[in-house]
CSV table of C-alpha atoms in Angstrom, one decimal:
chain,number,residue,atom,x,y,z
V,1,MET,CA,0.1,0.3,-0.1
V,2,LYS,CA,1.2,3.7,-0.6
V,3,ILE,CA,0.2,7.2,0.0
V,4,GLU,CA,0.9,10.3,-1.2
V,5,GLN,CA,-0.1,13.3,-0.2
V,6,ILE,CA,1.1,16.1,-2.7
V,7,TYR,CA,1.3,18.7,-1.1
V,8,THR,CA,1.4,22.1,-3.5
V,9,GLY,CA,2.1,25.1,-1.1
V,10,CYS,CA,1.0,28.7,-3.1
V,11,LEU,CA,-2.4,27.9,-3.3
V,12,ALA,CA,-2.3,25.0,0.5
V,13,GLU,CA,-3.8,22.4,-0.7
V,14,ALA,CA,-2.9,18.3,-0.9
V,15,ALA,CA,-4.0,15.9,-3.7
V,16,TYR,CA,-3.6,12.0,-3.2
V,17,TYR,CA,-1.6,9.9,-4.9
V,18,ILE,CA,-3.0,6.0,-3.4
V,19,GLU,CA,-1.9,2.4,-5.0
V,20,SER,CA,-1.9,-0.8,-3.8
V,21,ASN,CA,-0.9,-4.3,-6.4
V,22,GLY,CA,-1.0,-2.5,-9.6
V,23,GLU,CA,-3.8,0.2,-9.3
V,24,ALA,CA,-4.1,3.7,-8.2
V,25,ALA,CA,-6.3,6.0,-7.4
V,26,ILE,CA,-5.7,10.1,-7.3
V,27,ILE,CA,-8.3,12.1,-5.1
V,28,ASP,CA,-8.9,15.8,-5.8
V,29,PRO,CA,-6.0,16.4,-8.9
V,30,LEU,CA,-5.3,19.5,-9.8
V,31,ARG,CA,-5.2,20.8,-12.7
V,32,GLU,CA,-2.1,19.7,-14.4
V,33,VAL,CA,-2.5,16.1,-14.2
V,34,THR,CA,1.7,14.7,-15.4
V,35,PRO,CA,2.3,14.2,-12.6
V,36,TYR,CA,-0.1,11.7,-11.7
V,37,LEU,CA,0.3,9.7,-14.2
V,38,LYS,CA,4.0,9.5,-14.2
V,39,LYS,CA,3.7,8.1,-10.5
V,40,ALA,CA,1.5,5.4,-12.2
V,41,ALA,CA,3.6,4.4,-14.6
V,42,LYS,CA,6.4,4.3,-12.3
V,43,ASP,CA,4.8,1.9,-10.2
V,44,GLY,CA,3.5,-0.3,-13.2
V,45,ALA,CA,0.2,1.0,-11.6
V,46,LYS,CA,-3.3,1.8,-13.5
V,47,ILE,CA,-5.4,4.4,-12.5
V,48,LYS,CA,-8.7,3.4,-11.5
V,49,TYR,CA,-10.9,5.7,-10.0
V,50,ILE,CA,-9.9,10.1,-9.5
V,51,PHE,CA,-12.2,10.6,-6.5
V,52,GLU,CA,-13.3,14.7,-5.4
V,53,THR,CA,-14.8,15.0,-2.0
V,54,HIS,CA,-16.8,18.1,-3.1
V,55,PHE,CA,-16.7,20.5,-5.8
V,56,HIS,CA,-13.9,22.6,-4.9
V,57,ALA,CA,-14.1,26.5,-5.3
V,58,ASP,CA,-10.8,27.7,-4.7
V,59,PHE,CA,-8.8,25.3,-7.7
V,60,VAL,CA,-9.7,23.8,-10.2
V,61,SER,CA,-9.6,20.4,-10.8
V,62,GLY,CA,-7.5,18.4,-13.5
V,63,HIS,CA,-10.8,15.5,-13.1
V,64,VAL,CA,-12.0,15.8,-16.3
V,65,ASP,CA,-7.7,15.6,-18.4
V,66,LEU,CA,-7.2,12.9,-16.0
V,67,SER,CA,-9.7,10.9,-17.3
V,68,LYS,CA,-9.6,11.2,-20.3
V,69,GLN,CA,-5.9,10.6,-20.8
V,70,SER,CA,-6.3,7.7,-18.5
V,71,GLY,CA,-9.5,5.6,-18.8
V,72,ALA,CA,-10.4,7.0,-14.6
V,73,GLU,CA,-14.1,6.7,-13.1
V,74,ILE,CA,-14.3,9.7,-11.7
V,75,ILE,CA,-16.2,9.7,-8.6
V,76,TYR,CA,-17.9,12.2,-6.2
V,77,GLY,CA,-20.3,11.7,-4.0
V,78,PRO,CA,-24.0,11.9,-3.4
V,79,THR,CA,-25.8,14.3,-4.5
V,80,ALA,CA,-23.2,15.8,-6.8
V,81,GLN,CA,-24.7,16.6,-10.0
V,82,THR,CA,-21.6,17.2,-13.0
V,83,ASP,CA,-21.8,18.0,-17.6
V,84,PHE,CA,-19.9,14.8,-18.7
V,85,ASP,CA,-19.2,11.7,-17.7
V,86,ALA,CA,-19.1,10.8,-13.9
V,87,HIS,CA,-20.0,8.3,-10.9
V,88,ILE,CA,-22.0,9.4,-8.8
V,89,ALA,CA,-21.8,7.3,-5.5
V,90,THR,CA,-24.4,6.8,-3.0
V,91,ASP,CA,-23.5,6.6,0.6
V,92,GLY,CA,-22.0,4.1,2.3
V,93,GLU,CA,-20.7,2.5,-1.6
V,94,ILE,CA,-17.7,0.9,-1.3
V,95,PHE,CA,-14.4,1.1,-3.8
V,96,LYS,CA,-12.0,-1.9,-4.7
V,97,VAL,CA,-8.5,-0.6,-5.7
V,98,GLY,CA,-6.1,-4.1,-5.0
V,99,ASN,CA,-6.1,-4.3,-2.2
V,100,LEU,CA,-7.2,-1.5,-0.7
V,101,GLN,CA,-10.5,-0.4,0.5
V,102,ILE,CA,-12.2,3.4,0.2
V,103,THR,CA,-15.6,3.6,1.3
V,104,VAL,CA,-18.1,6.9,0.8
V,105,LEU,CA,-19.1,8.8,3.7
V,106,HIS,CA,-21.8,11.6,2.5
V,107,THR,CA,-20.4,14.1,5.5
V,108,PRO,CA,-22.7,17.4,3.9
V,109,GLY,CA,-22.1,20.7,5.3
V,110,HIS,CA,-19.0,22.3,3.7
V,111,THR,CA,-21.4,22.0,0.2
V,112,PRO,CA,-24.2,20.0,-0.3
V,113,GLU,CA,-22.1,16.7,-2.0
V,114,SER,CA,-19.4,17.2,0.5
V,115,THR,CA,-17.5,14.0,0.5
V,116,THR,CA,-15.0,12.4,2.4
V,117,TYR,CA,-13.8,8.8,1.7
V,118,LEU,CA,-13.0,6.2,3.9
V,119,LEU,CA,-9.7,4.2,3.1
V,120,LYS,CA,-9.1,0.8,5.4
V,121,ASP,CA,-5.9,-1.5,4.8
V,122,GLU,CA,-5.3,-4.8,3.0
V,123,SER,CA,-6.2,-6.7,6.3
V,124,GLY,CA,-9.3,-4.3,5.9
V,125,GLU,CA,-9.4,-2.2,8.9
V,126,PRO,CA,-9.0,1.9,8.6
V,127,TYR,CA,-6.5,3.8,8.6
V,128,CYS,CA,-7.5,7.2,6.6
V,129,ILE,CA,-9.9,9.7,5.6
V,130,PHE,CA,-9.5,11.7,3.0
V,131,THR,CA,-12.1,14.4,4.8
V,132,GLY,CA,-11.4,17.1,1.2
V,133,ASP,CA,-13.3,20.7,3.0
V,134,THR,CA,-14.7,18.8,5.8
V,135,LEU,CA,-12.2,18.6,8.6
V,136,PHE,CA,-9.3,21.0,8.3
V,137,ILE,CA,-6.6,19.9,10.7
V,138,GLY,CA,-7.8,22.0,13.6
V,139,ASP,CA,-10.2,23.8,11.7
V,140,VAL,CA,-13.4,22.6,9.1
V,141,GLY,CA,-14.9,23.6,6.2
V,142,ARG,CA,-17.3,27.6,5.7
V,143,PRO,CA,-20.2,26.6,5.5
V,144,ASP,CA,-20.7,29.5,3.7
V,145,LEU,CA,-20.2,29.1,0.3
V,146,VAL,CA,-23.2,27.0,-0.8
V,147,GLN,CA,-26.6,27.3,0.5
V,148,LYS,CA,-28.6,24.6,-0.9
V,149,GLY,CA,-32.1,25.9,-1.8
V,150,ASN,CA,-33.7,27.8,1.0
V,151,GLN,CA,-31.2,27.2,3.6
V,152,THR,CA,-28.5,29.6,4.7
V,153,MET,CA,-24.8,29.5,6.0
V,154,GLU,CA,-26.1,28.5,10.0
V,155,ASP,CA,-27.9,26.0,9.0
V,156,MET,CA,-25.9,24.2,6.7
V,157,ALA,CA,-22.8,24.4,9.6
V,158,SER,CA,-25.7,22.8,11.1
V,159,THR,CA,-25.6,19.9,8.5
V,160,LEU,CA,-21.6,20.0,8.4
V,161,TYR,CA,-22.8,19.6,12.5
V,162,ASP,CA,-24.8,16.5,11.9
V,163,SER,CA,-22.0,14.7,9.4
V,164,LEU,CA,-19.1,15.3,11.4
V,165,GLN,CA,-20.7,13.9,15.4
V,166,THR,CA,-22.7,10.9,13.0
V,167,LYS,CA,-19.7,9.7,9.6
V,168,ILE,CA,-16.5,11.4,11.3
V,169,LEU,CA,-16.6,11.2,14.7
V,170,THR,CA,-17.4,7.7,15.3
V,171,LEU,CA,-14.4,6.8,13.3
V,172,PRO,CA,-11.8,5.1,15.9
V,173,ASP,CA,-8.6,7.5,17.0
V,174,HIS,CA,-5.7,6.2,15.4
V,175,ILE,CA,-7.0,6.4,12.3
V,176,LEU,CA,-5.3,9.7,10.2
V,177,VAL,CA,-6.3,12.8,8.5
V,178,TYR,CA,-6.1,13.3,5.3
V,179,PRO,CA,-7.7,17.4,4.3
V,180,ALA,CA,-7.2,19.0,0.5
V,181,HIS,CA,-5.8,22.0,2.5
V,182,GLY,CA,-4.0,24.2,5.4
V,183,ALA,CA,-3.0,26.9,7.2
V,184,GLY,CA,-3.5,29.7,4.1
V,185,SER,CA,-6.5,28.0,2.6
V,186,ALA,CA,-9.2,30.6,2.1
V,187,CYS,CA,-11.5,27.4,3.0
V,188,GLY,CA,-11.7,27.7,6.0
V,189,LYS,CA,-10.3,30.2,8.2
V,190,ASN,CA,-8.2,28.4,12.1
V,191,MET,CA,-6.0,26.0,9.8
V,192,SER,CA,-3.0,24.2,11.1
V,193,LYS,CA,0.1,24.1,9.5
V,194,GLU,CA,0.3,20.9,9.8
V,195,THR,CA,-1.5,18.3,7.0
V,196,PHE,CA,-1.9,15.5,8.3
V,197,ASP,CA,-2.7,14.2,12.2
V,198,THR,CA,-4.5,11.3,14.0
V,199,LEU,CA,-8.5,12.2,14.4
V,200,GLY,CA,-8.1,11.0,18.1
V,201,ASN,CA,-6.0,14.7,18.7
V,202,GLN,CA,-8.3,16.7,16.4
V,203,ARG,CA,-10.7,15.4,19.2
V,204,LYS,CA,-8.1,17.5,21.6
V,205,VAL,CA,-7.9,20.2,19.7
V,206,ASN,CA,-9.8,21.4,16.9
V,207,TYR,CA,-11.7,24.0,18.0
V,208,ALA,CA,-14.8,22.6,16.7
V,209,LEU,CA,-14.5,18.8,17.2
V,210,MET,CA,-14.6,21.2,20.5
V,211,ALA,CA,-17.4,22.2,20.7
V,212,GLY,CA,-20.1,21.4,23.0
V,213,SER,CA,-23.3,21.8,21.4
V,214,ARG,CA,-24.8,22.1,17.9
V,215,GLU,CA,-25.4,25.4,18.9
V,216,ASP,CA,-22.5,26.7,20.3
V,217,PHE,CA,-20.6,25.3,17.4
V,218,VAL,CA,-22.9,26.7,14.9
V,219,ALA,CA,-22.3,30.0,16.3
V,220,GLN,CA,-18.3,29.2,17.1
V,221,VAL,CA,-17.8,28.0,13.1
V,222,THR,CA,-19.9,30.8,11.0
V,223,ASP,CA,-17.6,33.9,13.3
V,224,GLY,CA,-15.4,35.5,11.9
V,225,ILE,CA,-15.7,34.4,8.7
V,226,LEU,CA,-14.5,36.8,5.6
V,227,PRO,CA,-16.3,37.3,2.4
V,228,PRO,CA,-14.9,34.4,-0.3
V,229,PRO,CA,-12.5,35.3,-3.1
V,230,GLN,CA,-14.2,36.0,-6.0
V,231,TYR,CA,-13.0,33.1,-7.9
V,232,PHE,CA,-14.8,30.5,-5.9
V,233,ALA,CA,-18.2,30.6,-7.2
V,234,LYS,CA,-16.2,30.9,-10.8
V,235,ASN,CA,-13.1,28.4,-10.8
V,236,ALA,CA,-17.1,25.2,-8.9
V,237,ALA,CA,-19.2,26.2,-11.7
V,238,ILE,CA,-16.1,25.1,-14.0
V,239,ASN,CA,-15.9,22.0,-12.0
V,240,LYS,CA,-18.7,20.9,-12.5
V,241,ALA,CA,-18.9,21.7,-16.2
V,242,GLY,CA,-15.2,21.0,-17.6
V,243,TYR,CA,-13.4,22.7,-19.5
V,244,GLU,CA,-10.5,23.2,-21.8
V,245,SER,CA,-7.9,21.0,-21.7
V,246,PHE,CA,-4.3,22.1,-20.2
V,247,ASP,CA,-2.5,21.1,-22.4
V,248,GLN,CA,-4.4,23.8,-24.3
V,249,VAL,CA,-3.7,26.1,-22.2
V,250,ARG,CA,-0.1,26.1,-22.3
V,251,GLU,CA,0.3,25.6,-25.7
V,252,LYS,CA,-1.2,29.0,-25.9
V,253,GLY,CA,0.8,30.5,-23.4
V,254,MET,CA,3.5,29.4,-24.6
V,255,VAL,CA,3.9,32.4,-26.9
V,256,PRO,CA,7.4,34.6,-26.4
V,257,MET,CA,6.9,37.5,-28.1
V,258,ASP,CA,9.8,40.1,-28.5
V,259,PRO,CA,9.3,43.6,-27.5
V,260,VAL,CA,7.8,45.5,-30.1
V,261,GLU,CA,4.7,42.3,-30.5
V,262,PHE,CA,4.4,42.2,-27.0
V,263,GLU,CA,3.1,46.2,-27.2
V,264,PHE,CA,1.2,45.5,-30.4
V,265,THR,CA,-0.2,42.3,-29.2
V,266,ALA,CA,-1.2,44.0,-24.9
V,267,GLU,CA,-3.6,47.1,-27.5
V,268,GLN,CA,-4.6,44.5,-29.8
V,269,HIS,CA,-5.9,42.1,-27.5
V,270,GLY,CA,-6.3,44.2,-24.5
V,271,ALA,CA,-4.2,42.5,-22.5
V,272,LEU,CA,-3.3,42.8,-18.6
V,273,ILE,CA,0.5,42.5,-18.3
V,274,ILE,CA,0.8,40.6,-15.4
V,275,ASP,CA,4.2,41.4,-13.8
V,276,THR,CA,5.6,38.4,-12.0
V,277,ARG,CA,8.7,39.2,-10.5
V,278,ALA,CA,9.8,39.8,-7.0
V,279,PRO,CA,8.8,43.4,-5.4
V,280,GLN,CA,11.9,45.1,-5.2
V,281,ASP,CA,12.9,43.9,-8.6
V,282,PHE,CA,9.3,45.4,-10.1
V,283,ALA,CA,9.3,48.8,-8.3
V,284,ALA,CA,13.4,48.9,-9.9
V,285,GLY,CA,11.7,49.3,-13.7
V,286,PHE,CA,8.0,47.7,-15.4
V,287,ILE,CA,6.0,48.2,-17.9
V,288,PRO,CA,3.8,51.2,-17.8
V,289,THR,CA,0.2,49.9,-16.3
V,290,SER,CA,1.5,46.6,-15.7
V,291,ILE,CA,0.5,44.9,-12.1
V,292,ASN,CA,2.8,43.4,-10.3
V,293,ILE,CA,2.0,39.6,-8.4
V,294,GLY,CA,4.9,38.5,-7.6
V,295,LEU,CA,5.6,33.8,-8.5
V,296,ASN,CA,7.2,34.0,-4.3
V,297,GLY,CA,4.2,34.8,-3.1
V,298,GLN,CA,1.0,32.8,-3.5
V,299,PHE,CA,0.4,34.0,-7.3
V,300,ALA,CA,-3.0,32.0,-8.5
V,301,PRO,CA,-4.7,33.2,-5.2
V,302,TRP,CA,-4.4,37.0,-5.2
V,303,VAL,CA,-4.8,36.9,-8.8
V,304,GLY,CA,-7.8,34.7,-8.9
V,305,ALA,CA,-9.4,37.0,-5.0
V,306,LEU,CA,-8.5,40.8,-8.0
V,307,ILE,CA,-9.0,40.0,-11.5
V,308,THR,CA,-12.4,39.2,-11.8
V,309,ASP,CA,-12.7,38.4,-15.5
V,310,LEU,CA,-11.2,35.3,-16.0
V,311,HIS,CA,-11.4,35.3,-19.6
V,312,GLN,CA,-9.4,38.7,-19.2
V,313,PRO,CA,-6.1,38.4,-22.2
V,314,LEU,CA,-2.8,38.1,-19.8
V,315,LEU,CA,0.2,38.9,-20.4
V,316,LEU,CA,3.5,37.7,-18.0
V,317,VAL,CA,6.6,39.2,-17.4
V,318,VAL,CA,8.8,36.8,-15.2
V,319,ASP,CA,12.2,36.2,-14.9
V,320,GLU,CA,14.3,33.8,-17.1
V,321,GLY,CA,12.0,30.1,-17.7
V,322,LYS,CA,9.0,30.9,-15.0
V,323,ALA,CA,6.4,31.3,-17.6
V,324,GLU,CA,5.3,27.8,-18.0
V,325,GLU,CA,5.3,27.7,-14.5
V,326,ALA,CA,3.3,30.9,-14.4
V,327,ILE,CA,0.4,29.6,-16.7
V,328,THR,CA,0.3,26.6,-15.1
V,329,ARG,CA,-0.3,27.9,-11.7
V,330,LEU,CA,-2.6,30.9,-13.7
V,331,SER,CA,-4.3,27.9,-14.9
V,332,ARG,CA,-5.2,26.2,-11.0
V,333,VAL,CA,-7.8,29.0,-10.7
V,334,GLY,CA,-8.9,29.0,-14.1
V,335,TYR,CA,-7.3,32.2,-15.9
V,336,ASP,CA,-6.6,29.8,-19.3
V,337,GLN,CA,-6.3,33.1,-21.4
V,338,THR,CA,-2.4,33.5,-21.5
V,339,ILE,CA,-1.4,34.7,-24.5
V,340,GLY,CA,1.8,35.1,-24.6
V,341,PHE,CA,4.7,36.6,-23.0
V,342,LEU,CA,8.1,39.1,-22.7
V,343,ASP,CA,11.0,37.0,-24.7
V,344,GLY,CA,13.9,38.6,-23.0
V,345,GLY,CA,12.1,39.8,-20.4
V,346,ILE,CA,12.8,43.5,-19.1
V,347,ALA,CA,16.2,44.0,-19.7
V,348,ALA,CA,15.0,43.3,-23.7
V,349,TRP,CA,12.4,46.0,-22.9
V,350,LYS,CA,15.0,48.3,-21.4
V,351,SER,CA,17.3,47.5,-24.2
V,352,ALA,CA,14.4,48.5,-26.8
V,353,GLY,CA,14.4,51.8,-25.8
V,354,LYS,CA,10.5,50.5,-24.1
V,355,GLU,CA,9.2,53.0,-21.6
V,356,THR,CA,9.4,52.1,-18.3
V,357,ASP,CA,7.5,53.2,-15.1
V,358,GLN,CA,9.4,52.5,-11.1
V,359,ILE,CA,7.7,52.9,-8.0
V,360,HIS,CA,9.0,54.8,-5.0
V,361,SER,CA,10.2,52.0,-2.3
V,362,VAL,CA,11.9,52.9,1.5
V,363,SER,CA,13.1,51.8,4.1
V,364,ALA,CA,11.2,51.9,7.3
V,365,SER,CA,13.4,53.9,8.8
V,366,ASP,CA,13.8,56.7,5.8
V,367,PHE,CA,9.1,56.2,6.5
V,368,GLU,CA,9.8,57.0,10.1
V,369,LYS,CA,11.4,60.1,9.2
V,370,GLU,CA,9.1,61.1,6.7
V,371,MET,CA,5.6,61.2,8.8
V,372,LEU,CA,7.6,62.9,11.4
V,373,SER,CA,8.6,65.3,8.9
V,374,ASN,CA,5.0,65.3,7.3
V,375,PRO,CA,2.7,63.5,10.3
V,376,GLY,CA,-1.0,63.8,7.6
V,377,THR,CA,0.4,61.7,4.6
V,378,ALA,CA,-1.3,58.8,3.8
V,379,ILE,CA,-1.1,55.8,5.4
V,380,ILE,CA,-2.9,53.0,3.8
V,381,ASP,CA,-2.3,49.2,5.5
V,382,VAL,CA,-3.6,46.4,3.2
V,383,ARG,CA,-3.9,43.3,5.4
V,384,LYS,CA,-6.5,41.4,6.1
V,385,PRO,CA,-8.9,42.6,9.1
V,386,GLY,CA,-7.7,40.1,11.5
V,387,GLU,CA,-3.9,41.4,11.2
V,388,PHE,CA,-4.8,44.5,11.7
V,389,GLU,CA,-6.4,44.4,14.2
V,390,SER,CA,-3.5,41.9,16.7
V,391,GLY,CA,-1.6,45.6,15.8
V,392,HIS,CA,-0.7,48.6,13.7
V,393,LEU,CA,0.2,52.7,13.1
V,394,VAL,CA,-1.7,54.3,15.1
V,395,ALA,CA,-2.1,56.4,12.0
V,396,GLY,CA,-2.9,53.9,10.0
V,397,GLU,CA,-6.3,52.8,7.4
V,398,SER,CA,-7.1,50.4,7.6
V,399,ARG,CA,-8.2,48.7,3.4
V,400,PRO,CA,-7.3,45.0,2.8
V,401,LEU,CA,-6.0,44.7,-0.3
V,402,ASP,CA,-8.6,41.6,-0.6
V,403,TYR,CA,-10.8,44.2,-1.8
V,404,ILE,CA,-9.2,46.5,-3.5
V,405,ASN,CA,-11.7,47.2,-6.3
V,406,ASP,CA,-14.0,48.3,-4.1
V,407,TRP,CA,-12.5,51.5,-2.5
V,408,THR,CA,-9.9,52.2,-5.2
V,409,GLY,CA,-12.5,55.3,-5.6
V,410,GLU,CA,-12.3,56.9,-2.5
V,411,LEU,CA,-8.4,57.5,-3.4
V,412,LYS,CA,-8.1,60.8,-4.1
V,413,ARG,CA,-5.4,60.8,-7.5
V,414,ASN,CA,-3.3,63.8,-5.9
V,415,GLU,CA,-2.3,62.5,-2.5
V,416,LYS,CA,0.5,60.7,-1.1
V,417,TYR,CA,0.2,57.2,-0.2
V,418,PHE,CA,2.6,55.5,2.0
V,419,ILE,CA,1.3,51.3,1.6
V,420,HIS,CA,2.7,48.6,3.4
V,421,CYS,CA,1.2,45.0,4.1
V,422,ALA,CA,3.1,42.5,7.2
V,423,GLY,CA,6.3,41.7,4.9
V,424,GLY,CA,6.1,43.9,1.5
V,425,TYR,CA,4.8,41.2,-1.3
V,426,ARG,CA,1.3,42.4,-0.9
V,427,SER,CA,1.7,45.9,-0.4
V,428,MET,CA,3.8,46.2,-3.8
V,429,ILE,CA,0.7,44.2,-5.7
V,430,ALA,CA,-1.6,47.3,-4.2
V,431,ALA,CA,1.0,49.9,-4.9
V,432,SER,CA,1.5,48.6,-8.6
V,433,ILE,CA,-2.6,48.5,-8.8
V,434,LEU,CA,-2.9,51.8,-7.6
V,435,LYS,CA,-0.4,53.1,-10.1
V,436,ALA,CA,-1.8,51.0,-13.0
V,437,ARG,CA,-5.3,53.5,-11.7
V,438,GLY,CA,-3.6,56.6,-12.5
V,439,ILE,CA,-2.4,57.3,-8.8
V,440,ASN,CA,0.5,58.5,-8.9
V,441,GLU,CA,1.8,58.9,-5.7
V,442,VAL,CA,2.2,55.6,-4.2
V,443,VAL,CA,5.1,54.3,-2.0
V,444,ASP,CA,5.6,50.9,-0.9
V,445,VAL,CA,7.5,51.1,2.9
V,446,GLN,CA,10.5,47.8,2.5
V,447,GLY,CA,9.7,44.7,4.7
V,448,GLY,CA,5.5,45.6,5.7
V,449,TYR,CA,4.8,46.5,9.4
V,450,GLY,CA,7.1,43.7,10.7
V,451,ALA,CA,9.7,45.7,9.7
V,452,ILE,CA,8.2,48.9,10.9
V,453,ARG,CA,7.6,47.6,14.3
V,454,SER,CA,11.3,48.3,14.3
V,455,THR,CA,11.1,51.8,14.4
V,456,GLY,CA,9.2,54.7,16.8
V,457,LEU,CA,6.1,54.7,15.6
V,458,LEU,CA,3.5,54.5,17.7
V,459,ARG,CA,1.6,51.4,17.2
V,460,SER,CA,-2.2,50.2,19.0
V,461,ASP,CA,0.7,47.1,20.3
V,462,SER,CA,2.9,49.0,21.6
V,463,CYS,CA,0.6,52.2,23.5
V,464,PRO,CA,0.0,51.6,27.0
V,465,GLU,CA,-3.2,50.7,27.4
V,466,THR,CA,-4.2,54.6,29.1
V,467,SER,CA,-3.3,56.0,26.1
V,468,SER,CA,-6.0,58.2,24.3
V,469,ALA,CA,-4.0,58.2,21.0
V,470,CYS,CA,-4.2,54.5,21.2
V,471,SER,CA,-7.9,55.2,20.6
V,472,ASN,CA,-7.9,56.6,17.3
V,473,GLY,CA,-6.4,53.9,16.1
């Protein structure tokens, strides 16, 4: 028996490869399916089943492509409806993979069709559960994404409570819990950095499993949930309906263009230019109106959160050899319209004598000097609300990057804004978007709040409780 967790940090997503006696199964595969095919070929195994725990909202699954290329059957849990061939399993249905048994446990609550798969080993003993977004390590799935009929978020949370109590918590403590996501995913609010655990330990440490009653559970899991990113519903729809082959998406995007062709294509197609370089490299010189979302961070989720049109033509500026990675990661969240990349990168653009723009970026110490000499200067903190509440500059204003499309219009075009996040990744995204939208005086604070904490600027987390200044934060 082989069970391999294939974890993708950018999405905080876990797919699973299972193999026994020449047969294999994949659970919740990513969009690009070659790695799964290679694993099976290396083991001399045939992929028999593709198990989906639910209609994923935060990424486009590779189930359709993988089924076509491997001949494997796609399995969904009860109530699922698809526009492609799939086996809709019944609650308690058993599938055999080599010498293993996988039992369907219908566990609605995160979504109506959410399903947990119980794997029994060669001796028929329960070994692990693949819980999808029903049960995470340290958390449970958010119940607000799909309300069935007239059901509310609270109704779905109550359904989730029943699923946990009657299906999952009846299982033995020693079995392993393998979820679909870890810390950093927007599918939950309190996920651990650990990506698997025993069920017994989760009973002791998972706040949701320790709730004393249904009412307590519903109150806890619905408290403090931020609105889902705008691309979630769109990705779920893609997963239900099917999609363009990833090979076609890659071929369409892997088109190198010289600066003249790149500029012409951008104008002709109304393409958005995404510069995927590191924040400070971008700040030093970039193509006017391009936006920076670096590959070295949560690239795909931020594209999904900020670019509202999945059909928007995209052109890429990448570091050498990074074009295919960028195209792949875009496709994972349904952005399939990459039409090319700048051959030779920004160096080629500059060598061609093309215009560049810059974003002023200052150290935390220089930022402190600026604030002391011009205390009325506007400071925008683009971290999430919870981060802001845990500590912020008293003079700072909370404007989360997640909602930049909502608050950009409230800014004054001729005013100067200092922008910071926690470490510098998100603030450069925000600064680039504002610059592209005509807010010319944007200044990025290098190192973000982590660096700002070393200055003497007044912060909410450093003020004495009696300080009146703290109440103004």
